[in-house]
Short mmCIF file of C-alpha atoms in Angstrom, two decimals:
data_model
loop_
_atom_site.label_atom_id
_atom_site.label_comp_id
_atom_site.label_asym_id
_atom_site.label_seq_id
_atom_site.Cartn_x
_atom_site.Cartn_y
_atom_site.Cartn_z
CA MET N 1 22.95 -55.37 -9.66
CA GLU N 2 23.49 -52.65 -7.20
CA GLU N 3 23.88 -50.09 -9.98
CA ALA N 4 20.64 -51.17 -11.43
CA ASP N 5 18.73 -51.02 -8.14
CA HIS N 6 20.26 -47.45 -7.64
CA GLU N 7 19.02 -46.44 -11.15
CA GLU N 8 15.58 -47.95 -10.38
CA LYS N 9 15.23 -46.12 -7.11
CA LEU N 10 16.34 -42.65 -8.79
CA GLN N 11 13.83 -43.31 -11.53
CA ASN N 12 10.96 -43.92 -9.10
CA LEU N 13 11.73 -40.75 -7.09
CA ARG N 14 12.00 -38.76 -10.16
CA SER N 15 8.56 -40.05 -11.51
CA LYS N 16 7.12 -39.44 -8.09
CA ALA N 17 8.44 -35.88 -7.89
CA THR N 18 7.04 -35.04 -11.27
CA GLU N 19 3.55 -36.61 -10.55
CA PHE N 20 3.40 -34.85 -7.30
CA LEU N 21 4.10 -31.44 -8.94
CA LEU N 22 1.50 -32.13 -11.74
CA ARG N 23 -1.02 -33.06 -9.09
CA GLU N 24 -0.30 -29.86 -7.24
CA GLU N 25 0.88 -31.85 -4.02
CA TYR N 26 3.78 -29.58 -3.66
CA LYS N 27 4.94 -30.59 -0.26
CA GLU N 28 5.17 -34.23 -1.35
CA SER N 29 6.94 -33.10 -4.60
CA ILE N 30 9.50 -31.15 -2.47
CA GLN N 31 10.19 -34.24 -0.34
CA ALA N 32 10.71 -36.54 -3.31
CA CYS N 33 12.99 -34.06 -5.06
CA SER N 34 14.96 -33.81 -1.95
CA GLN N 35 15.59 -37.42 -1.59
CA PHE N 36 16.44 -37.57 -5.25
CA ILE N 37 19.05 -34.81 -4.98
CA THR N 38 20.57 -36.33 -1.81
CA LEU N 39 20.75 -39.74 -3.36
CA CYS N 40 22.45 -38.40 -6.53
CA GLN N 41 24.94 -36.26 -4.61
CA ASP N 42 26.01 -39.17 -2.30
CA TYR N 43 26.37 -41.44 -5.19
CA ILE N 44 28.63 -38.90 -7.13
CA SER N 45 30.63 -38.32 -3.88
CA LYS N 46 31.28 -42.08 -3.44
CA ASN N 47 31.88 -42.95 -7.00
CA SER N 48 33.30 -39.90 -8.74
CA PRO N 49 36.72 -41.41 -9.41
CA GLN N 50 35.04 -44.12 -11.62
CA PHE N 51 32.69 -42.01 -13.53
CA ASP N 52 32.97 -41.56 -17.16
CA SER N 53 32.08 -37.90 -18.38
CA ASP N 54 28.84 -38.90 -20.03
CA HIS N 55 27.41 -40.60 -16.95
CA PHE N 56 28.60 -37.71 -14.79
CA LEU N 57 26.82 -35.22 -17.14
CA LYS N 58 23.79 -37.19 -17.09
CA LEU N 59 23.61 -37.21 -13.37
CA GLN N 60 24.18 -33.44 -13.23
CA LYS N 61 21.39 -32.82 -15.69
CA SER N 62 18.88 -34.95 -13.49
CA ILE N 63 20.18 -32.98 -10.36
CA CYS N 64 19.57 -29.65 -12.28
CA LEU N 65 16.06 -30.71 -13.14
CA ALA N 66 15.27 -31.87 -9.62
CA PHE N 67 16.36 -28.42 -8.19
CA SER N 68 14.31 -26.78 -10.89
CA ASN N 69 11.12 -28.75 -9.87
CA ARG N 70 11.66 -28.21 -6.27
CA ALA N 71 12.06 -24.69 -6.93
CA GLU N 72 8.73 -24.60 -8.82
CA ALA N 73 7.02 -26.41 -5.89
CA ARG N 74 8.46 -24.04 -3.34
CA PHE N 75 7.38 -21.10 -5.45
CA ARG N 76 3.88 -22.46 -5.43
CA LEU N 77 3.97 -22.66 -1.60
CA LYS N 78 5.20 -19.03 -1.58
CA GLU N 79 8.60 -20.20 -0.07
CA PHE N 80 10.47 -17.56 -2.07
CA SER N 81 13.81 -17.53 -0.32
CA ALA N 82 14.15 -21.29 -0.63
CA SER N 83 12.71 -21.32 -4.14
CA LEU N 84 15.45 -18.75 -5.34
CA GLU N 85 18.31 -20.77 -3.56
CA ASP N 86 17.17 -23.88 -5.62
CA CYS N 87 16.99 -21.91 -8.76
CA ASP N 88 20.64 -20.73 -8.22
CA GLU N 89 21.75 -24.33 -7.53
CA ALA N 90 20.22 -25.59 -10.81
CA LEU N 91 21.80 -22.58 -12.83
CA ARG N 92 25.19 -23.33 -11.38
CA ILE N 93 24.88 -26.78 -13.13
CA GLU N 94 23.28 -25.42 -16.32
CA SER N 95 23.27 -21.55 -16.75
CA THR N 96 20.84 -21.58 -19.48
CA HIS N 97 18.43 -24.14 -18.10
CA PHE N 98 14.98 -22.88 -19.52
CA LYS N 99 12.68 -24.17 -16.80
CA THR N 100 14.86 -22.75 -14.06
CA LEU N 101 15.30 -19.33 -15.67
CA LEU N 102 11.22 -19.29 -16.13
CA CYS N 103 10.75 -20.07 -12.67
CA LYS N 104 13.46 -17.62 -11.24
CA GLY N 105 11.89 -14.82 -13.38
CA LYS N 106 8.48 -15.68 -11.84
CA ILE N 107 9.71 -15.39 -8.34
CA LEU N 108 11.61 -12.22 -8.92
CA LEU N 109 8.56 -10.78 -10.61
CA ASN N 110 6.47 -11.70 -7.63
CA GLN N 111 8.97 -9.93 -5.36
CA ASN N 112 8.59 -6.79 -7.51
CA ARG N 113 12.36 -7.12 -8.65
CA TYR N 114 11.46 -6.23 -12.23
CA GLY N 115 14.86 -5.49 -13.76
CA VAL N 116 16.50 -8.98 -12.89
CA ALA N 117 13.22 -10.71 -13.61
CA LEU N 118 13.36 -9.31 -17.04
CA ASP N 119 16.95 -10.69 -17.49
CA CYS N 120 15.77 -14.15 -16.71
CA PHE N 121 12.83 -14.00 -19.05
CA ARG N 122 15.14 -12.70 -21.82
CA ALA N 123 17.67 -15.42 -21.21
CA ALA N 124 14.98 -18.02 -21.21
CA ASN N 125 13.67 -16.75 -24.45
CA LEU N 126 17.04 -17.58 -26.08
CA ASP N 127 16.67 -21.21 -25.45
CA PRO N 128 15.13 -23.53 -28.08
CA GLN N 129 12.43 -24.59 -25.76
CA ALA N 130 11.06 -21.04 -25.66
CA ASN N 131 9.69 -21.76 -29.24
CA GLU N 132 7.35 -24.33 -27.80
CA ASN N 133 6.32 -22.07 -24.99
CA SER N 134 6.56 -18.77 -26.80
CA GLU N 135 3.18 -17.54 -25.57
CA ILE N 136 3.94 -18.06 -21.93
CA VAL N 137 7.47 -16.42 -22.27
CA ASN N 138 6.24 -13.41 -24.31
CA GLY N 139 3.41 -12.93 -21.83
CA TYR N 140 5.91 -12.67 -18.88
CA LEU N 141 8.22 -10.51 -20.96
CA GLU N 142 5.49 -8.03 -21.77
CA LYS N 143 4.29 -7.90 -18.27
CA CYS N 144 7.72 -7.54 -16.78
CA LYS N 145 8.59 -4.70 -19.27
CA LYS N 146 5.29 -2.90 -18.34
CA LEU N 147 5.81 -3.15 -14.60
CA GLU N 148 9.48 -2.37 -14.87
CA PHE N 149 8.58 1.06 -16.70
CA LEU N 150 5.84 1.78 -14.25
CA SER N 151 8.16 1.15 -11.21
CA ARG N 152 10.89 3.36 -12.97
CA THR N 153 8.64 6.26 -14.08
CA GLY N 154 5.55 6.17 -11.83
CA ALA N 155 3.45 6.67 -14.93
CA PHE N 156 0.48 4.98 -13.60
CA ASP N 157 -2.88 5.39 -15.27
CA VAL N 158 -6.14 3.65 -13.90
CA SER N 159 -8.48 5.70 -16.27
CA ASP N 160 -9.83 2.61 -18.29
CA TRP N 161 -10.75 0.75 -15.11
CA ILE N 162 -12.65 3.81 -13.80
CA LEU N 163 -14.36 4.57 -17.22
CA ASN N 164 -15.48 0.96 -17.30
CA GLY N 165 -17.20 1.42 -13.95
CA PHE N 166 -14.57 -0.57 -11.74
CA ARG N 167 -15.62 -3.69 -13.62
CA GLY N 168 -13.15 -6.42 -14.56
CA LYS N 169 -9.58 -7.01 -13.17
CA THR N 170 -8.10 -4.39 -11.21
CA PRO N 171 -5.33 -2.43 -12.94
CA GLU N 172 -1.81 -4.06 -12.77
CA LEU N 173 0.30 -1.92 -10.43
CA ALA N 174 3.94 -2.07 -9.80
CA GLU N 175 5.78 -0.99 -6.69
CA TYR N 176 7.04 2.57 -7.08
CA VAL N 177 9.08 4.83 -4.71
CA GLY N 178 9.03 8.44 -5.49
CA ALA N 179 10.94 11.45 -3.95
CA VAL N 180 10.81 10.34 -0.47
CA GLU N 181 13.40 9.35 2.25
CA ILE N 182 13.22 8.00 5.71
CA LYS N 183 14.53 10.33 8.51
CA LYS N 184 14.16 10.88 12.32
CA SER N 185 10.83 12.59 13.02
CA ASP N 186 9.99 15.32 15.27
CA ILE N 187 6.45 13.81 15.61
CA SER N 188 7.35 10.42 16.57
CA GLY N 189 10.24 7.96 15.90
CA ARG N 190 10.90 8.02 12.13
CA GLY N 191 9.01 9.39 9.29
CA LEU N 192 8.81 9.65 5.37
CA PHE N 193 10.08 13.13 4.10
CA ALA N 194 9.88 14.79 0.64
CA THR N 195 13.26 15.16 -1.00
CA LYS N 196 12.04 17.85 -3.44
CA ASN N 197 9.10 20.33 -3.91
CA ILE N 198 5.99 18.30 -4.86
CA ASP N 199 2.64 19.49 -6.31
CA SER N 200 -0.68 18.39 -5.06
CA GLY N 201 -1.76 15.02 -6.58
CA THR N 202 1.81 13.93 -7.21
CA LEU N 203 2.30 10.17 -6.84
CA LEU N 204 4.65 9.32 -3.87
CA LEU N 205 4.29 5.56 -3.33
CA VAL N 206 2.69 2.59 -4.83
CA THR N 207 3.15 -0.56 -2.73
CA LYS N 208 1.52 -4.09 -2.35
CA ALA N 209 0.41 -5.45 1.00
CA ILE N 210 2.76 -7.97 2.76
CA ALA N 211 -0.60 -9.59 3.92
CA ILE N 212 -4.15 -8.37 4.06
CA ASP N 213 -7.48 -9.93 5.19
CA ARG N 214 -10.86 -8.55 4.40
CA ALA N 215 -14.52 -9.13 5.26
CA ILE N 216 -17.82 -7.41 5.04
CA PHE N 217 -18.76 -6.09 8.55
CA PRO N 218 -22.47 -5.56 9.14
CA GLN N 219 -23.34 -2.81 11.32
CA ASP N 220 -24.30 -5.33 14.13
CA SER N 221 -21.34 -7.53 13.71
CA SER N 222 -19.75 -8.74 17.03
CA GLU N 223 -16.22 -8.24 18.10
CA ASN N 224 -15.61 -11.95 17.43
CA VAL N 225 -15.82 -11.32 13.65
CA GLN N 226 -13.05 -8.62 13.91
CA LEU N 227 -11.03 -11.06 16.01
CA VAL N 228 -11.26 -13.62 13.43
CA ILE N 229 -10.17 -11.06 10.71
CA TRP N 230 -7.25 -10.04 13.05
CA LYS N 231 -6.13 -13.55 13.61
CA ASN N 232 -6.21 -14.49 9.89
CA PHE N 233 -4.13 -11.42 9.18
CA ILE N 234 -1.60 -12.26 11.80
CA ASP N 235 -1.30 -15.81 10.50
CA LYS N 236 -0.56 -14.44 7.07
CA VAL N 237 1.91 -12.04 8.10
CA VAL N 238 3.78 -14.73 10.20
CA ASP N 239 3.61 -17.08 7.13
CA SER N 240 5.11 -14.47 4.84
CA ALA N 241 7.94 -13.69 7.11
CA THR N 242 8.70 -17.28 7.54
CA LYS N 243 8.80 -17.94 3.90
CA CYS N 244 10.73 -14.98 2.72
CA ARG N 245 13.97 -13.60 4.12
CA LYS N 246 13.49 -10.18 2.78
CA ILE N 247 10.01 -9.84 4.26
CA ASN N 248 11.17 -11.01 7.60
CA CYS N 249 14.02 -8.52 7.63
CA LEU N 250 11.93 -5.63 6.55
CA ILE N 251 9.17 -6.32 9.18
CA SER N 252 12.01 -6.23 11.79
CA LYS N 253 12.75 -2.53 10.61
CA LEU N 254 9.18 -1.49 11.77
CA SER N 255 8.43 0.15 15.09
CA THR N 256 7.16 -1.75 18.05
CA GLY N 257 6.08 1.42 19.68
CA GLU N 258 8.93 1.44 22.14
CA ASN N 259 12.33 3.13 22.38
CA GLU N 260 11.38 5.40 19.41
CA ASP N 261 14.26 7.77 19.97
CA SER N 262 17.01 5.11 19.78
CA ILE N 263 15.48 3.09 16.89
CA GLU N 264 17.76 2.90 13.83
CA VAL N 265 16.74 4.75 10.57
CA PRO N 266 16.84 2.23 7.59
CA ASP N 267 17.99 3.23 4.10
CA ILE N 268 14.98 3.67 1.78
CA SER N 269 16.85 1.63 -0.78
CA LEU N 270 15.98 -1.44 1.31
CA PHE N 271 12.36 -0.89 0.41
CA ARG N 272 12.87 -0.14 -3.29
CA PRO N 273 11.82 -2.82 -5.74
CA GLU N 274 15.30 -3.44 -7.05
CA ALA N 275 16.53 -4.37 -3.63
CA ASP N 276 17.86 -7.84 -3.67
CA ASP N 277 17.07 -10.92 -1.57
CA ASN N 278 20.53 -12.08 -0.44
CA SER N 279 22.80 -11.64 2.29
CA SER N 280 21.71 -7.97 2.97
CA PHE N 281 18.49 -9.48 4.27
CA SER N 282 20.00 -11.73 6.93
CA CYS N 283 17.82 -11.10 10.10
CA GLU N 284 16.93 -12.91 13.22
CA LYS N 285 13.66 -14.87 13.06
CA LEU N 286 10.92 -12.59 14.60
CA ASP N 287 9.15 -14.03 17.72
CA ILE N 288 5.36 -13.86 17.69
CA GLY N 289 5.50 -11.27 20.70
CA ARG N 290 7.50 -8.91 18.59
CA ILE N 291 5.46 -9.42 15.45
CA LEU N 292 2.10 -8.62 17.43
CA SER N 293 3.66 -5.44 18.70
CA ILE N 294 4.82 -4.39 15.24
CA LEU N 295 1.34 -5.16 13.66
CA ASP N 296 -0.41 -3.23 16.50
CA VAL N 297 1.67 -0.13 15.68
CA ASN N 298 1.93 -0.36 11.86
CA SER N 299 -1.25 -2.01 10.54
CA ILE N 300 -3.44 0.07 8.26
CA LEU N 301 -7.33 -0.34 8.29
CA GLU N 302 -8.81 -0.36 4.75
CA ASP N 303 -12.32 0.59 5.17
CA ALA N 304 -14.05 3.79 4.08
CA ILE N 305 -11.41 4.82 1.51
CA SER N 306 -11.67 1.53 -0.29
CA SER N 307 -15.51 1.57 -0.21
CA LYS N 308 -15.72 5.02 -1.74
CA VAL N 309 -12.91 4.41 -4.44
CA LEU N 310 -13.80 0.96 -5.39
CA SER N 311 -17.60 1.21 -4.94
CA LYS N 312 -17.62 -1.56 -2.38
CA ASN N 313 -20.20 -2.26 0.16
CA THR N 314 -19.98 0.36 2.80
CA ASP N 315 -19.53 -2.29 5.45
CA TYR N 316 -16.49 -3.67 3.63
CA GLN N 317 -13.35 -3.54 5.89
CA GLY N 318 -9.88 -4.94 5.81
CA VAL N 319 -6.59 -4.60 7.69
CA GLY N 320 -3.17 -5.00 6.02
CA LEU N 321 0.55 -4.31 6.40
CA TRP N 322 2.47 -1.99 3.85
CA PHE N 323 6.05 -1.26 4.68
CA LEU N 324 6.77 2.47 3.66
CA PRO N 325 3.18 3.71 4.46
CA SER N 326 3.83 2.36 7.96
CA PHE N 327 6.65 5.05 8.45
CA ILE N 328 4.02 7.97 7.76
CA ASN N 329 3.14 9.57 11.08
CA HIS N 330 -0.23 11.10 11.92
CA SER N 331 -1.10 14.93 11.71
CA CYS N 332 -4.51 16.77 11.75
CA ASP N 333 -3.14 18.98 9.01
CA PRO N 334 -1.91 16.04 6.71
CA ASN N 335 -0.25 16.56 3.40
CA VAL N 336 -0.72 13.13 1.81
CA ARG N 337 -3.73 10.79 1.22
CA ARG N 338 -4.08 7.00 0.38
CA LEU N 339 -6.18 4.99 -2.13
CA HIS N 340 -6.50 1.29 -1.97
CA ILE N 341 -6.67 -0.60 -5.28
CA GLY N 342 -6.63 -4.27 -5.03
CA ASP N 343 -3.87 -5.22 -2.52
CA HIS N 344 -1.96 -2.03 -3.50
CA VAL N 345 -1.86 1.34 -1.63
CA ILE N 346 -1.31 4.37 -3.59
CA VAL N 347 -0.08 7.41 -1.60
CA HIS N 348 -0.26 10.88 -3.19
CA ALA N 349 0.17 14.59 -2.10
CA SER N 350 -3.06 16.05 -1.04
CA ARG N 351 -1.55 19.69 -1.26
CA ASP N 352 1.77 21.16 -2.20
CA VAL N 353 4.72 19.81 -0.22
CA LYS N 354 8.03 21.56 0.32
CA ALA N 355 11.35 19.68 0.07
CA GLY N 356 12.36 18.46 3.42
CA GLU N 357 8.72 18.44 4.80
CA GLU N 358 7.54 15.37 6.62
CA LEU N 359 4.76 13.46 4.95
CA THR N 360 1.68 13.01 7.24
CA PHE N 361 -1.63 11.11 6.99
CA SER N 362 -4.55 11.82 9.18
CA TYR N 363 -5.38 8.61 10.93
CA PHE N 364 -9.00 9.71 11.30
CA ASP N 365 -11.63 12.27 10.06
CA VAL N 366 -9.63 15.49 9.30
CA LEU N 367 -12.96 17.50 9.22
CA SER N 368 -13.90 17.14 12.80
CA PRO N 369 -13.48 19.41 15.89
CA LEU N 370 -10.50 19.32 18.33
CA SER N 371 -12.66 17.50 20.98
CA ASN N 372 -13.51 14.55 18.68
CA ARG N 373 -9.97 14.34 17.43
CA ARG N 374 -8.57 14.22 20.86
CA GLY N 375 -10.93 11.39 21.67
CA MET N 376 -9.64 9.40 18.65
CA THR N 377 -5.97 10.09 19.51
CA GLY N 378 -6.71 8.81 22.92
CA ASN N 379 -8.16 5.64 21.44
CA TRP N 380 -5.04 5.25 19.44
CA GLY N 381 -2.82 5.71 22.39
CA PHE N 382 -1.04 8.94 21.55
CA SER N 383 -1.58 12.73 21.68
CA CYS N 384 -1.38 14.94 18.54
CA ARG N 385 0.98 18.03 18.86
CA CYS N 386 0.51 19.23 15.37
CA LYS N 387 0.29 22.96 14.62
CA ARG N 388 -3.37 22.83 13.99
CA CYS N 389 -4.03 21.02 17.43
CA GLU N 390 -1.83 23.58 19.29
CA PHE N 391 -3.50 26.44 17.62
CA GLU N 392 -6.93 25.26 18.33
CA ASP N 393 -5.95 24.31 21.93
CA SER N 394 -4.82 27.87 22.39
CA ILE N 395 -7.97 29.55 20.96
CA CYS N 396 -10.76 27.12 21.99
CA SER N 397 -10.20 28.05 25.62
CA ASN N 398 -11.76 31.30 24.74
CA GLN N 399 -15.12 32.01 26.31
CA GLU N 400 -16.79 32.67 22.87
CA MET N 401 -15.35 29.46 21.36
CA ARG N 402 -16.72 27.48 24.31
CA GLU N 403 -20.20 28.98 23.89
CA ILE N 404 -20.08 28.06 20.17
CA GLU N 405 -19.17 24.51 21.09
CA MET N 406 -22.03 24.39 23.51
CA VAL N 407 -24.53 25.70 21.12
CA LEU N 408 -23.45 23.18 18.42
CA GLY N 409 -23.62 20.42 21.06
CA LYS N 410 -27.40 21.08 21.68
CA GLY N 411 -28.29 20.60 17.94
CA LEU N 412 -31.31 22.10 16.07
CA VAL N 413 -29.66 25.43 15.94
CA ASP N 414 -29.44 27.98 13.17
CA MET N 415 -26.07 27.01 11.67
CA GLY N 416 -25.85 30.21 9.69
CA GLY N 417 -25.81 32.18 13.05
CA VAL N 418 -23.04 29.74 14.23
CA VAL N 419 -20.93 30.14 11.12
CA TYR N 420 -21.30 34.04 11.15
CA ARG N 421 -20.32 34.26 14.81
CA LEU N 422 -17.26 31.95 14.24
CA GLU N 423 -16.30 34.17 11.21
CA GLU N 424 -16.69 37.25 13.35
CA CYS N 425 -14.57 35.92 16.19
CA MET N 426 -11.85 35.05 13.51
CA ARG N 427 -12.06 38.59 12.11
CA ARG N 428 -11.74 40.21 15.59
CA TRP N 429 -8.99 37.99 16.76
CA MET N 430 -7.08 38.43 13.46
CA VAL N 431 -7.16 34.76 12.63
CA ARG N 432 -5.17 34.58 9.11
CA GLY N 433 -3.92 32.12 6.76
CA LYS N 434 -3.82 28.41 7.65
CA ALA N 435 -5.20 29.05 11.13
CA LYS N 436 -8.54 30.21 9.49
CA GLY N 437 -8.62 27.01 7.37
CA TYR N 438 -7.98 24.97 10.54
CA LEU N 439 -11.08 26.35 12.25
CA ARG N 440 -13.15 25.98 9.08
CA ALA N 441 -12.17 22.51 8.76
CA SER N 442 -13.13 21.72 12.43
CA TYR N 443 -16.47 23.24 12.14
CA TRP N 444 -16.99 21.85 8.66
CA GLU N 445 -20.44 20.40 9.45
CA ALA N 446 -21.77 23.88 10.37
CA TYR N 447 -20.52 25.36 7.10
CA LEU N 448 -21.89 22.27 5.14
CA GLN N 449 -25.34 22.64 6.56
CA VAL N 450 -25.40 26.37 5.61
CA TYR N 451 -24.15 25.96 2.05
CA GLU N 452 -26.41 23.16 1.51
CA SER N 453 -29.52 24.84 2.55
CA GLU N 454 -31.16 27.41 0.30
CA LYS N 455 -33.18 28.91 3.00
CA LEU N 456 -30.02 29.52 5.23
CA MET N 457 -28.11 30.95 2.27
CA ARG N 458 -30.99 33.40 1.54
CA LYS N 459 -30.65 34.51 5.17
CA TRP N 460 -26.89 34.47 5.69
CA GLY N 461 -25.37 34.31 2.21
CA ARG N 462 -24.18 37.98 2.30
CA LYS N 463 -22.85 37.87 5.81
CA ILE N 464 -20.51 34.77 5.64
CA PRO N 465 -17.72 34.15 3.13
CA SER N 466 -18.30 32.53 -0.19
CA ILE N 467 -18.08 28.79 -0.80
CA GLU N 468 -14.96 29.13 -2.87
CA SER N 469 -12.97 31.06 -0.18
CA VAL N 470 -13.93 28.54 2.57
CA ILE N 471 -13.01 25.51 0.44
CA ASP N 472 -9.72 27.25 -0.64
CA SER N 473 -8.78 27.83 2.96
CA ILE N 474 -9.61 24.38 4.09
CA VAL N 475 -7.68 22.72 1.30
CA ASP N 476 -4.76 24.89 1.80
CA ALA N 477 -4.86 23.92 5.67
CA VAL N 478 -5.67 20.28 5.70
CA GLY N 479 -5.56 19.19 2.04
CA SER N 480 -8.26 18.12 -0.29
CA ASP N 481 -11.23 15.87 0.71
CA GLU N 482 -13.89 14.37 -1.27
CA ARG N 483 -16.72 15.93 0.85
CA VAL N 484 -15.15 19.37 0.15
CA VAL N 485 -15.06 18.48 -3.62
CA LYS N 486 -18.70 17.29 -3.44
CA LEU N 487 -19.84 20.64 -1.96
CA TYR N 488 -17.87 22.43 -4.81
CA MET N 489 -19.44 20.39 -7.50
CA GLU N 490 -22.99 19.99 -6.15
CA GLY N 491 -23.64 22.85 -3.92
CA GLY N 492 -21.47 25.81 -5.17
CA LEU N 493 -22.51 25.50 -8.83
CA LYS N 494 -26.12 25.50 -8.13
CA MET N 495 -26.13 28.63 -6.08
CA ARG N 496 -24.09 30.96 -8.27
CA VAL N 497 -26.17 33.89 -9.52
CA GLY N 498 -26.03 34.77 -13.26
CA GLY N 499 -24.22 31.50 -14.26
CA TYR N 500 -20.58 30.56 -14.33
CA ASN N 501 -17.50 29.85 -16.46
CA GLY N 502 -17.80 25.98 -16.94
CA VAL N 503 -14.17 25.55 -18.18
CA VAL N 504 -12.68 27.69 -15.34
CA GLU N 505 -14.94 25.87 -12.74
CA MET N 506 -14.08 22.38 -14.00
CA GLU N 507 -10.37 23.14 -14.00
CA LYS N 508 -10.64 24.09 -10.33
CA ALA N 509 -12.68 20.98 -9.62
CA MET N 510 -9.88 19.01 -11.38
CA LYS N 511 -7.38 20.47 -9.14
CA LEU N 512 -9.36 19.69 -5.96
CA GLY N 513 -9.93 16.23 -7.42
CA LYS N 514 -6.15 15.58 -7.89
CA GLY N 515 -5.70 16.23 -4.16
CA VAL N 516 -8.29 13.45 -3.38
CA TYR N 517 -7.44 10.95 -6.14
CA GLY N 518 -3.92 11.89 -7.18
CA LYS N 519 -2.62 12.17 -10.87
CA VAL N 520 -3.09 8.57 -11.89
CA MET N 521 -5.96 9.10 -14.23
CA LYS N 522 -6.93 11.09 -17.25
CA LYS N 523 -9.37 14.13 -17.14
CA GLN N 524 -12.32 12.15 -18.41
CA ALA N 525 -11.94 9.38 -15.56
CA MET N 526 -11.46 12.16 -13.00
CA LYS N 527 -14.66 13.84 -14.16
CA ILE N 528 -16.50 10.64 -13.68
CA LEU N 529 -15.31 10.33 -10.05
CA LEU N 530 -16.08 14.02 -9.46
#
């Protein structure tokens, strides 16, 4: 009688667990599976000497299925570490269990561990059950092969999406880490460095957000709206860190903004897609205070860049956390740029980079004067000591430079005269190379107004440098920028006398475009963006 009651209880729990799973009531399914597993294991422990082999094997198969179902429910709740542990328990009992291999493959794929995920799907495909689920298994196999190839080669191409006017699903992107390493930085704490010479436009990183929250911010939106977004974002980060040991550990590697000189330099292999999720990621649980400090230092705003690339509403903003981009320090003469596509950030070189050179973003508008940039660094809570700032600091104390600043501050002035005077100052002071590009970038608005005005060009065109020479020096100094490309495409081509060589001009535009958008699209797609 006792045996029959026990069997009935197990059958009820098994049915409940399955029903909850089908109804997507995952917490209830986990609870029922856990009770079932505990009852089975206790029963085996008490009665194992009396078992016949058939009864024992039957119970083991039931436990295996319960672990598999609990793994699926935990996967749906994004409890990835616990879900993987359940998969491994099930596979210890039955190493070729189809449902478990499929579930484990999905978890590993979600964690961007493409190689081991592919092994799971291939093993599942050998099971007879795969014939009944061939479409599902083949779909995962093809997706995994594609992402593994992209992660290994960096051969991304978003051309079709761009040519389709950004309509439809965003392109499937894989995690990718190029020729970079983490080292101590002379700028602040730790930074990312190039491990070889890199051409402008070369892809360096593709990485998915750990967490992100977005909204449309009307111009008159209150601070309360931004606080809600920030709170939602924090909750998502805490939830991810709680549910995944790897995420918790990698977040702990990020800076809190304190003790930068003594902070450890993690090996970049931890952040590569193939990094595993086992004992190498055993970290203490992060407290909310530390998480807030980490997010305050490392969060990235997703605003103007996304609206330009994805054709979003200009009020569209988001905030997210991406691991490796968090190590990239600020400079006013940056050498990398980022694009946001879906939840991914794509980082590429905006100009040529030498082996051993630190990779740097500009945290704010690179085409702005020193005074504006200093105001921004003050708001961010740091001071910039890059070569550009040091050079401009030394030269802007000059009386003539102060007078130029005063004239610009008054507005409604002849910008041609301002540009002419600035160029004459640089000639007299023998300002050469990148230094000339720094000043031209800082007074970009003055140059832009002149080059966009036919009247000012008729008056000053022969007395000031050509558009091409100004653009070349700015790009060499601070990297490519969409406003520079726009001037070249719209302003420069119109104002040439006697026509131009279309092939040569477009090739130059394409080179400038690669600095802005990277080498992740074909020429036709780049032309549309240009």
